[in-house]
Amino acid sequence: MEILAFGVQADEKPLIEKAFAGRHEVRCLDVFLTEDTAPIATGHEVVSTSVNCALGNRVLQTLAAGGTQLVAQRSTGFNNIDLDVAERLGMTVARVSSYSPYSVAEFAWTLGMAVNRRIVRAANRTRDFDFRLEGLMGRDLHGRTVGVVGTGKIGEAFTRIAHGFGMRLLGWDIAGNPACAALGMEYVSKERLLAESDLISLHVPLMPATKHLIDAEALRLMKDDAILVNSSRGGLIDSQALVAELREGRFTGVGLDVYEAEAGLFFLDKSLETVEDDTLARLVTFPNVLVTSHQAYYTRDAVGQIVDATAANVFDYTEGRRSQNVLVPRS
């Protein structure tokens, strides 16, 4: 059987081919699965997708009409897939329930430290042999307060790093994590966390209840000199509200690895095109904002685990097994 994989990055391709070697053929495409590209999957029982593929009603209808029976998503998030439609069409949908939490947690700290210590500005200056320190002053994080929104596996890994910095730990989640509590984390209301934290990092999934969790009201609760980091899902932050607060000169720094309208932009080269997203265009102009292209997960360790889990999901499907990774079981 030939598996069709959409949205495959160049670094990811050899890992995918190795994972399926000797079991199934795999055809890797760098294009994402959309309404325009869905017909390519005709005749493929199994397709693999990335988080920036769009699997709405029309795409799933096209896949089903072409014979696709399994969608193997190469990510933990699945908000890009209409599961109700997939179930109605009798399709199986599987995802990667977990992978290295350290990849995302470490990158979240990379963003936080980069905006705190003005690393990008400093690097750009030194390339021009400008070695002034003006405007580069950061602050110690030791002794300051970190707010961790979501204390699952990634949030816990992030908290352990914060503990190593010697920070006061505040957490918010629907249920506390004993490992974080053991490190001295105090679980508080979201409002108190936002008001008291010097650095806030988001580690919750995107769902209807968390969409725009950080809205205009939440942003106004934050300290004027706070640092905000989002390496989870772009839709957690109301981007227009964030721009409005930044225009008022608020926040020491904002580190964004995700953006709520990133589909069709992130993972693609748009350098020779006019980007029509005015909100994103405004965000990247602020000197205290650092935007990266959804790369927090992108380590050899994490991607290797994602690919291996995806291959296991396909093998389970072909051999009639069902694992915890299945979101919509075979009908």
Tab-separated table of C-alpha atoms in Angstrom:
chain	number	residue	atom	x	y	z
A	1	MET	CA	0.000	0.000	0.000
A	2	GLU	CA	1.197	3.528	-0.794
A	3	ILE	CA	0.630	6.142	1.894
A	4	LEU	CA	0.322	9.777	0.854
A	5	ALA	CA	1.831	12.253	3.314
A	6	PHE	CA	0.927	15.936	2.985
A	7	GLY	CA	2.876	18.926	4.330
A	8	VAL	CA	6.158	17.088	4.771
A	9	GLN	CA	9.176	19.226	5.649
A	10	ALA	CA	12.521	18.433	4.001
A	11	ASP	CA	14.077	17.437	7.343
A	12	GLU	CA	11.092	15.234	8.110
A	13	LYS	CA	11.039	13.248	4.869
A	14	PRO	CA	13.919	10.802	5.556
A	15	LEU	CA	12.482	10.044	9.000
A	16	ILE	CA	9.086	9.216	7.482
A	17	GLU	CA	10.593	7.040	4.767
A	18	LYS	CA	12.678	5.157	7.342
A	19	ALA	CA	9.683	4.586	9.642
A	20	PHE	CA	7.690	2.873	6.871
A	21	ALA	CA	10.607	1.081	5.184
A	22	GLY	CA	9.879	-2.562	4.498
A	23	ARG	CA	6.208	-2.223	5.432
A	24	HIS	CA	4.558	0.286	3.103
A	25	GLU	CA	5.519	2.702	0.372
A	26	VAL	CA	5.178	6.358	1.310
A	27	ARG	CA	4.926	9.342	-1.012
A	28	CYS	CA	5.867	12.628	0.629
A	29	LEU	CA	4.436	15.929	-0.606
A	30	ASP	CA	5.492	19.384	0.566
A	31	VAL	CA	2.045	20.817	-0.239
A	32	PHE	CA	-0.638	20.925	2.433
A	33	LEU	CA	-3.951	19.148	2.206
A	34	THR	CA	-6.589	21.662	1.139
A	35	GLU	CA	-9.679	21.686	-1.065
A	36	ASP	CA	-7.388	22.277	-4.058
A	37	THR	CA	-4.938	19.453	-3.269
A	38	ALA	CA	-7.362	16.845	-1.881
A	39	PRO	CA	-7.949	15.206	-5.312
A	40	ILE	CA	-4.283	14.137	-5.313
A	41	ALA	CA	-5.197	11.583	-2.651
A	42	THR	CA	-7.559	9.680	-4.939
A	43	GLY	CA	-6.756	5.976	-4.735
A	44	HIS	CA	-4.869	6.241	-1.430
A	45	GLU	CA	-6.462	4.373	1.447
A	46	VAL	CA	-4.216	6.155	3.963
A	47	VAL	CA	-3.188	9.803	4.057
A	48	SER	CA	-0.994	11.482	6.645
A	49	THR	CA	-1.471	15.151	7.480
A	50	SER	CA	0.227	17.932	9.416
A	51	VAL	CA	-1.409	20.425	11.736
A	52	ASN	CA	-1.598	23.106	9.024
A	53	CYS	CA	-3.599	20.923	6.674
A	54	ALA	CA	-7.297	21.822	6.518
A	55	LEU	CA	-9.621	18.849	6.834
A	56	GLY	CA	-13.054	20.417	6.773
A	57	ASN	CA	-16.235	19.009	5.286
A	58	ARG	CA	-15.335	19.416	1.614
A	59	VAL	CA	-11.817	18.027	1.983
A	60	LEU	CA	-13.038	14.989	3.909
A	61	GLN	CA	-15.807	14.419	1.356
A	62	THR	CA	-13.205	14.455	-1.422
A	63	LEU	CA	-10.923	12.077	0.457
A	64	ALA	CA	-13.737	9.644	1.175
A	65	ALA	CA	-14.920	9.731	-2.443
A	66	GLY	CA	-11.365	8.916	-3.515
A	67	GLY	CA	-11.151	5.880	-1.257
A	68	THR	CA	-9.310	7.270	1.767
A	69	GLN	CA	-10.239	5.435	4.954
A	70	LEU	CA	-7.537	6.540	7.414
A	71	VAL	CA	-6.254	10.010	8.247
A	72	ALA	CA	-3.053	9.759	10.285
A	73	GLN	CA	-2.330	13.200	11.723
A	74	ARG	CA	1.310	13.930	12.559
A	75	SER	CA	0.586	16.111	15.581
A	76	THR	CA	-1.064	16.149	18.975
A	77	GLY	CA	-3.496	18.904	18.004
A	78	PHE	CA	-6.445	18.017	15.793
A	79	ASN	CA	-8.517	21.208	15.708
A	80	ASN	CA	-7.941	21.279	11.938
A	81	ILE	CA	-10.026	18.116	11.425
A	82	ASP	CA	-13.826	18.003	11.468
A	83	LEU	CA	-14.184	14.792	13.461
A	84	ASP	CA	-17.970	14.712	13.189
A	85	VAL	CA	-17.781	14.688	9.403
A	86	ALA	CA	-15.053	12.052	9.439
A	87	GLU	CA	-17.187	9.812	11.658
A	88	ARG	CA	-20.216	10.297	9.447
A	89	LEU	CA	-18.132	9.270	6.427
A	90	GLY	CA	-16.883	6.156	8.203
A	91	MET	CA	-13.256	7.309	8.224
A	92	THR	CA	-10.710	6.492	10.906
A	93	VAL	CA	-8.749	9.395	12.345
A	94	ALA	CA	-5.645	8.994	14.501
A	95	ARG	CA	-3.182	11.460	15.964
A	96	VAL	CA	0.014	11.467	18.030
A	97	SER	CA	-1.170	11.712	21.627
A	98	SER	CA	2.229	12.732	22.997
A	99	TYR	CA	5.863	13.350	22.120
A	100	SER	CA	8.881	14.949	23.777
A	101	PRO	CA	7.522	17.738	26.008
A	102	TYR	CA	11.027	19.125	26.339
A	103	SER	CA	11.139	20.282	22.717
A	104	VAL	CA	8.278	22.750	23.233
A	105	ALA	CA	9.123	23.690	26.812
A	106	GLU	CA	12.742	24.481	25.966
A	107	PHE	CA	11.707	26.520	22.937
A	108	ALA	CA	9.174	28.471	24.989
A	109	TRP	CA	12.013	29.451	27.306
A	110	THR	CA	14.152	30.297	24.274
A	111	LEU	CA	11.486	32.773	23.158
A	112	GLY	CA	11.093	34.205	26.638
A	113	MET	CA	14.818	34.691	27.140
A	114	ALA	CA	15.284	36.083	23.627
A	115	VAL	CA	12.768	38.881	24.113
A	116	ASN	CA	13.929	39.535	27.676
A	117	ARG	CA	17.579	39.947	26.672
A	118	ARG	CA	16.892	41.509	23.244
A	119	ILE	CA	18.871	38.784	21.472
A	120	VAL	CA	17.526	39.391	17.953
A	121	ARG	CA	18.181	43.122	18.128
A	122	ALA	CA	21.683	42.513	19.499
A	123	ALA	CA	22.515	39.977	16.785
A	124	ASN	CA	21.289	42.287	14.032
A	125	ARG	CA	23.415	45.127	15.415
A	126	THR	CA	26.619	43.149	15.662
A	127	ARG	CA	26.278	42.027	12.039
A	128	ASP	CA	26.620	45.715	11.216
A	129	PHE	CA	29.510	46.018	13.717
A	130	ASP	CA	27.316	48.101	15.992
A	131	PHE	CA	28.364	47.042	19.482
A	132	ARG	CA	26.383	49.541	21.558
A	133	LEU	CA	24.397	48.274	24.547
A	134	GLU	CA	21.742	50.970	24.413
A	135	GLY	CA	18.267	49.457	24.404
A	136	LEU	CA	19.509	45.930	25.192
A	137	MET	CA	19.002	45.890	28.951
A	138	GLY	CA	17.068	42.884	30.194
A	139	ARG	CA	16.386	41.714	33.727
A	140	ASP	CA	17.160	38.749	35.958
A	141	LEU	CA	14.412	36.145	36.093
A	142	HIS	CA	15.665	34.700	39.371
A	143	GLY	CA	13.246	35.664	42.131
A	144	ARG	CA	10.562	36.837	39.732
A	145	THR	CA	7.174	35.224	39.160
A	146	VAL	CA	6.315	32.910	36.289
A	147	GLY	CA	2.731	32.032	35.388
A	148	VAL	CA	2.206	28.680	33.674
A	149	VAL	CA	-1.171	28.399	31.965
A	150	GLY	CA	-1.690	24.674	31.550
A	151	THR	CA	0.452	22.282	33.571
A	152	GLY	CA	0.306	19.054	31.605
A	153	LYS	CA	3.453	17.355	30.351
A	154	ILE	CA	4.777	20.411	28.494
A	155	GLY	CA	3.730	22.813	31.229
A	156	GLU	CA	5.470	20.601	33.776
A	157	ALA	CA	8.686	20.563	31.744
A	158	PHE	CA	8.474	24.358	31.440
A	159	THR	CA	7.911	24.630	35.198
A	160	ARG	CA	10.965	22.518	35.994
A	161	ILE	CA	13.112	24.944	33.993
A	162	ALA	CA	11.526	27.892	35.798
A	163	HIS	CA	12.264	26.201	39.116
A	164	GLY	CA	15.879	25.913	38.020
A	165	PHE	CA	15.931	29.669	37.454
A	166	GLY	CA	14.759	30.142	41.043
A	167	MET	CA	11.429	31.696	40.147
A	168	ARG	CA	8.186	31.898	42.097
A	169	LEU	CA	5.752	29.492	40.432
A	170	LEU	CA	2.078	30.182	39.746
A	171	GLY	CA	-0.122	27.769	37.822
A	172	TRP	CA	-3.606	27.630	36.342
A	173	ASP	CA	-5.331	24.513	35.057
A	174	ILE	CA	-8.574	22.587	35.418
A	175	ALA	CA	-6.647	20.101	37.577
A	176	GLY	CA	-3.381	20.520	39.428
A	177	ASN	CA	-0.248	18.546	38.574
A	178	PRO	CA	1.294	16.979	41.715
A	179	ALA	CA	4.762	17.163	40.160
A	180	CYS	CA	4.415	20.936	39.732
A	181	ALA	CA	3.007	21.321	43.240
A	182	ALA	CA	6.009	19.437	44.579
A	183	LEU	CA	8.236	22.075	42.994
A	184	GLY	CA	6.401	24.755	44.976
A	185	MET	CA	3.831	25.822	42.385
A	186	GLU	CA	0.797	27.623	43.758
A	187	TYR	CA	-2.390	27.096	41.790
A	188	VAL	CA	-4.377	30.318	41.545
A	189	SER	CA	-7.165	31.860	39.474
A	190	LYS	CA	-6.356	32.896	35.931
A	191	GLU	CA	-6.932	36.530	36.889
A	192	ARG	CA	-4.451	36.413	39.752
A	193	LEU	CA	-1.871	34.595	37.638
A	194	LEU	CA	-2.090	37.242	34.921
A	195	ALA	CA	-1.886	40.116	37.410
A	196	GLU	CA	1.081	38.829	39.402
A	197	SER	CA	3.299	37.126	36.804
A	198	ASP	CA	6.378	38.679	35.243
A	199	LEU	CA	6.468	35.995	32.541
A	200	ILE	CA	3.422	34.068	31.334
A	201	SER	CA	3.622	30.974	29.136
A	202	LEU	CA	0.651	29.225	27.520
A	203	HIS	CA	0.469	25.418	27.423
A	204	VAL	CA	-3.217	24.536	26.990
A	205	PRO	CA	-4.901	22.972	23.942
A	206	LEU	CA	-7.120	24.993	21.626
A	207	MET	CA	-10.806	24.186	21.999
A	208	PRO	CA	-13.978	26.269	22.157
A	209	ALA	CA	-13.469	26.905	25.884
A	210	THR	CA	-9.907	28.177	25.400
A	211	LYS	CA	-10.274	30.190	22.189
A	212	HIS	CA	-9.065	33.735	22.935
A	213	LEU	CA	-8.302	32.708	26.495
A	214	ILE	CA	-5.980	35.714	26.424
A	215	ASP	CA	-8.401	38.375	25.223
A	216	ALA	CA	-8.464	42.154	25.687
A	217	GLU	CA	-9.605	41.857	29.295
A	218	ALA	CA	-6.936	39.295	30.132
A	219	LEU	CA	-4.217	41.407	28.512
A	220	ARG	CA	-5.267	44.433	30.543
A	221	LEU	CA	-4.802	42.409	33.747
A	222	MET	CA	-1.136	41.760	32.919
A	223	LYS	CA	1.705	43.910	34.170
A	224	ASP	CA	2.858	46.602	31.751
A	225	ASP	CA	6.349	45.083	31.762
A	226	ALA	CA	5.277	41.432	31.569
A	227	ILE	CA	6.569	38.904	29.040
A	228	LEU	CA	4.005	36.749	27.206
A	229	VAL	CA	4.980	33.514	25.434
A	230	ASN	CA	2.741	31.287	23.311
A	231	SER	CA	4.122	28.037	21.919
A	232	SER	CA	0.825	26.139	22.045
A	233	ARG	CA	-1.896	27.287	19.606
A	234	GLY	CA	-2.350	30.698	18.039
A	235	GLY	CA	-6.069	30.869	18.751
A	236	LEU	CA	-5.410	31.117	22.487
A	237	ILE	CA	-4.601	34.817	22.004
A	238	ASP	CA	-6.831	37.497	20.493
A	239	SER	CA	-4.190	38.853	18.104
A	240	GLN	CA	-5.972	42.134	17.368
A	241	ALA	CA	-6.346	42.836	21.077
A	242	LEU	CA	-2.646	42.081	21.540
A	243	VAL	CA	-1.717	44.557	18.817
A	244	ALA	CA	-3.858	47.209	20.500
A	245	GLU	CA	-2.025	46.729	23.807
A	246	LEU	CA	1.392	46.736	22.124
A	247	ARG	CA	0.543	50.011	20.409
A	248	GLU	CA	0.072	51.472	23.891
A	249	GLY	CA	3.680	50.583	24.673
A	250	ARG	CA	2.859	47.696	26.969
A	251	PHE	CA	4.874	44.544	27.681
A	252	THR	CA	8.603	43.964	27.889
A	253	GLY	CA	8.321	41.305	25.236
A	254	VAL	CA	6.025	38.876	23.429
A	255	GLY	CA	7.261	35.584	21.970
A	256	LEU	CA	4.898	33.858	19.537
A	257	ASP	CA	5.651	30.548	17.876
A	258	VAL	CA	2.037	30.247	16.763
A	259	TYR	CA	-0.538	32.591	15.266
A	260	GLU	CA	-4.294	32.179	15.033
A	261	ALA	CA	-4.397	32.686	11.241
A	262	GLU	CA	-1.155	30.860	10.452
A	263	ALA	CA	-2.722	28.337	8.049
A	264	GLY	CA	-1.590	29.165	4.537
A	265	LEU	CA	1.364	31.163	5.858
A	266	PHE	CA	3.492	29.188	8.291
A	267	PHE	CA	5.796	26.504	6.841
A	268	LEU	CA	5.723	28.346	3.489
A	269	ASP	CA	8.038	30.857	1.802
A	270	LYS	CA	6.066	34.070	1.425
A	271	SER	CA	9.101	36.346	1.149
A	272	LEU	CA	8.352	37.365	-2.432
A	273	GLU	CA	4.627	37.866	-1.867
A	274	THR	CA	2.493	40.535	-0.281
A	275	VAL	CA	1.120	39.163	2.963
A	276	GLU	CA	-2.432	40.430	3.290
A	277	ASP	CA	-2.792	39.661	6.988
A	278	ASP	CA	-2.567	43.158	8.477
A	279	THR	CA	-2.526	41.897	12.058
A	280	LEU	CA	0.473	39.638	11.519
A	281	ALA	CA	2.207	42.333	9.487
A	282	ARG	CA	1.768	44.734	12.405
A	283	LEU	CA	2.904	42.221	15.011
A	284	VAL	CA	6.263	41.588	13.363
A	285	THR	CA	7.022	45.323	13.264
A	286	PHE	CA	7.070	45.741	17.043
A	287	PRO	CA	10.653	45.703	18.343
A	288	ASN	CA	9.626	43.781	21.455
A	289	VAL	CA	7.806	41.009	19.558
A	290	LEU	CA	9.470	37.860	18.246
A	291	VAL	CA	7.460	35.635	15.895
A	292	THR	CA	8.683	32.208	14.788
A	293	SER	CA	6.967	29.772	12.443
A	294	HIS	CA	5.516	27.021	14.654
A	295	GLN	CA	8.870	25.337	15.203
A	296	ALA	CA	8.802	24.627	18.942
A	297	TYR	CA	8.230	20.913	18.340
A	298	TYR	CA	10.874	20.751	15.625
A	299	THR	CA	13.707	18.754	17.160
A	300	ARG	CA	15.054	15.463	15.865
A	301	ASP	CA	13.898	13.801	19.062
A	302	ALA	CA	10.321	15.089	18.938
A	303	VAL	CA	9.824	14.718	15.177
A	304	GLY	CA	11.275	11.212	15.347
A	305	GLN	CA	8.745	10.289	18.028
A	306	ILE	CA	5.907	11.878	16.042
A	307	VAL	CA	6.830	9.972	12.890
A	308	ASP	CA	7.256	6.671	14.732
A	309	ALA	CA	3.872	7.105	16.432
A	310	THR	CA	2.259	7.950	13.085
A	311	ALA	CA	3.736	4.818	11.520
A	312	ALA	CA	2.468	2.776	14.480
A	313	ASN	CA	-1.007	4.244	13.960
A	314	VAL	CA	-0.956	3.094	10.334
A	315	PHE	CA	0.294	-0.371	11.291
A	316	ASP	CA	-2.430	-0.642	13.945
A	317	TYR	CA	-5.031	0.294	11.346
A	318	THR	CA	-3.842	-2.204	8.752
A	319	GLU	CA	-3.617	-4.989	11.347
A	320	GLY	CA	-6.966	-4.290	12.992
A	321	ARG	CA	-5.700	-2.901	16.290
A	322	ARG	CA	-6.873	0.225	18.113
A	323	SER	CA	-4.756	2.447	20.346
A	324	GLN	CA	-5.247	5.550	22.500
A	325	ASN	CA	-4.222	7.628	19.479
A	326	VAL	CA	-7.467	6.918	17.621
A	327	LEU	CA	-9.854	9.879	17.650
A	328	VAL	CA	-12.468	8.379	15.330
A	329	PRO	CA	-12.503	4.564	15.196
A	330	ARG	CA	-13.161	2.472	12.139
A	331	SER	CA	-16.913	2.157	11.653
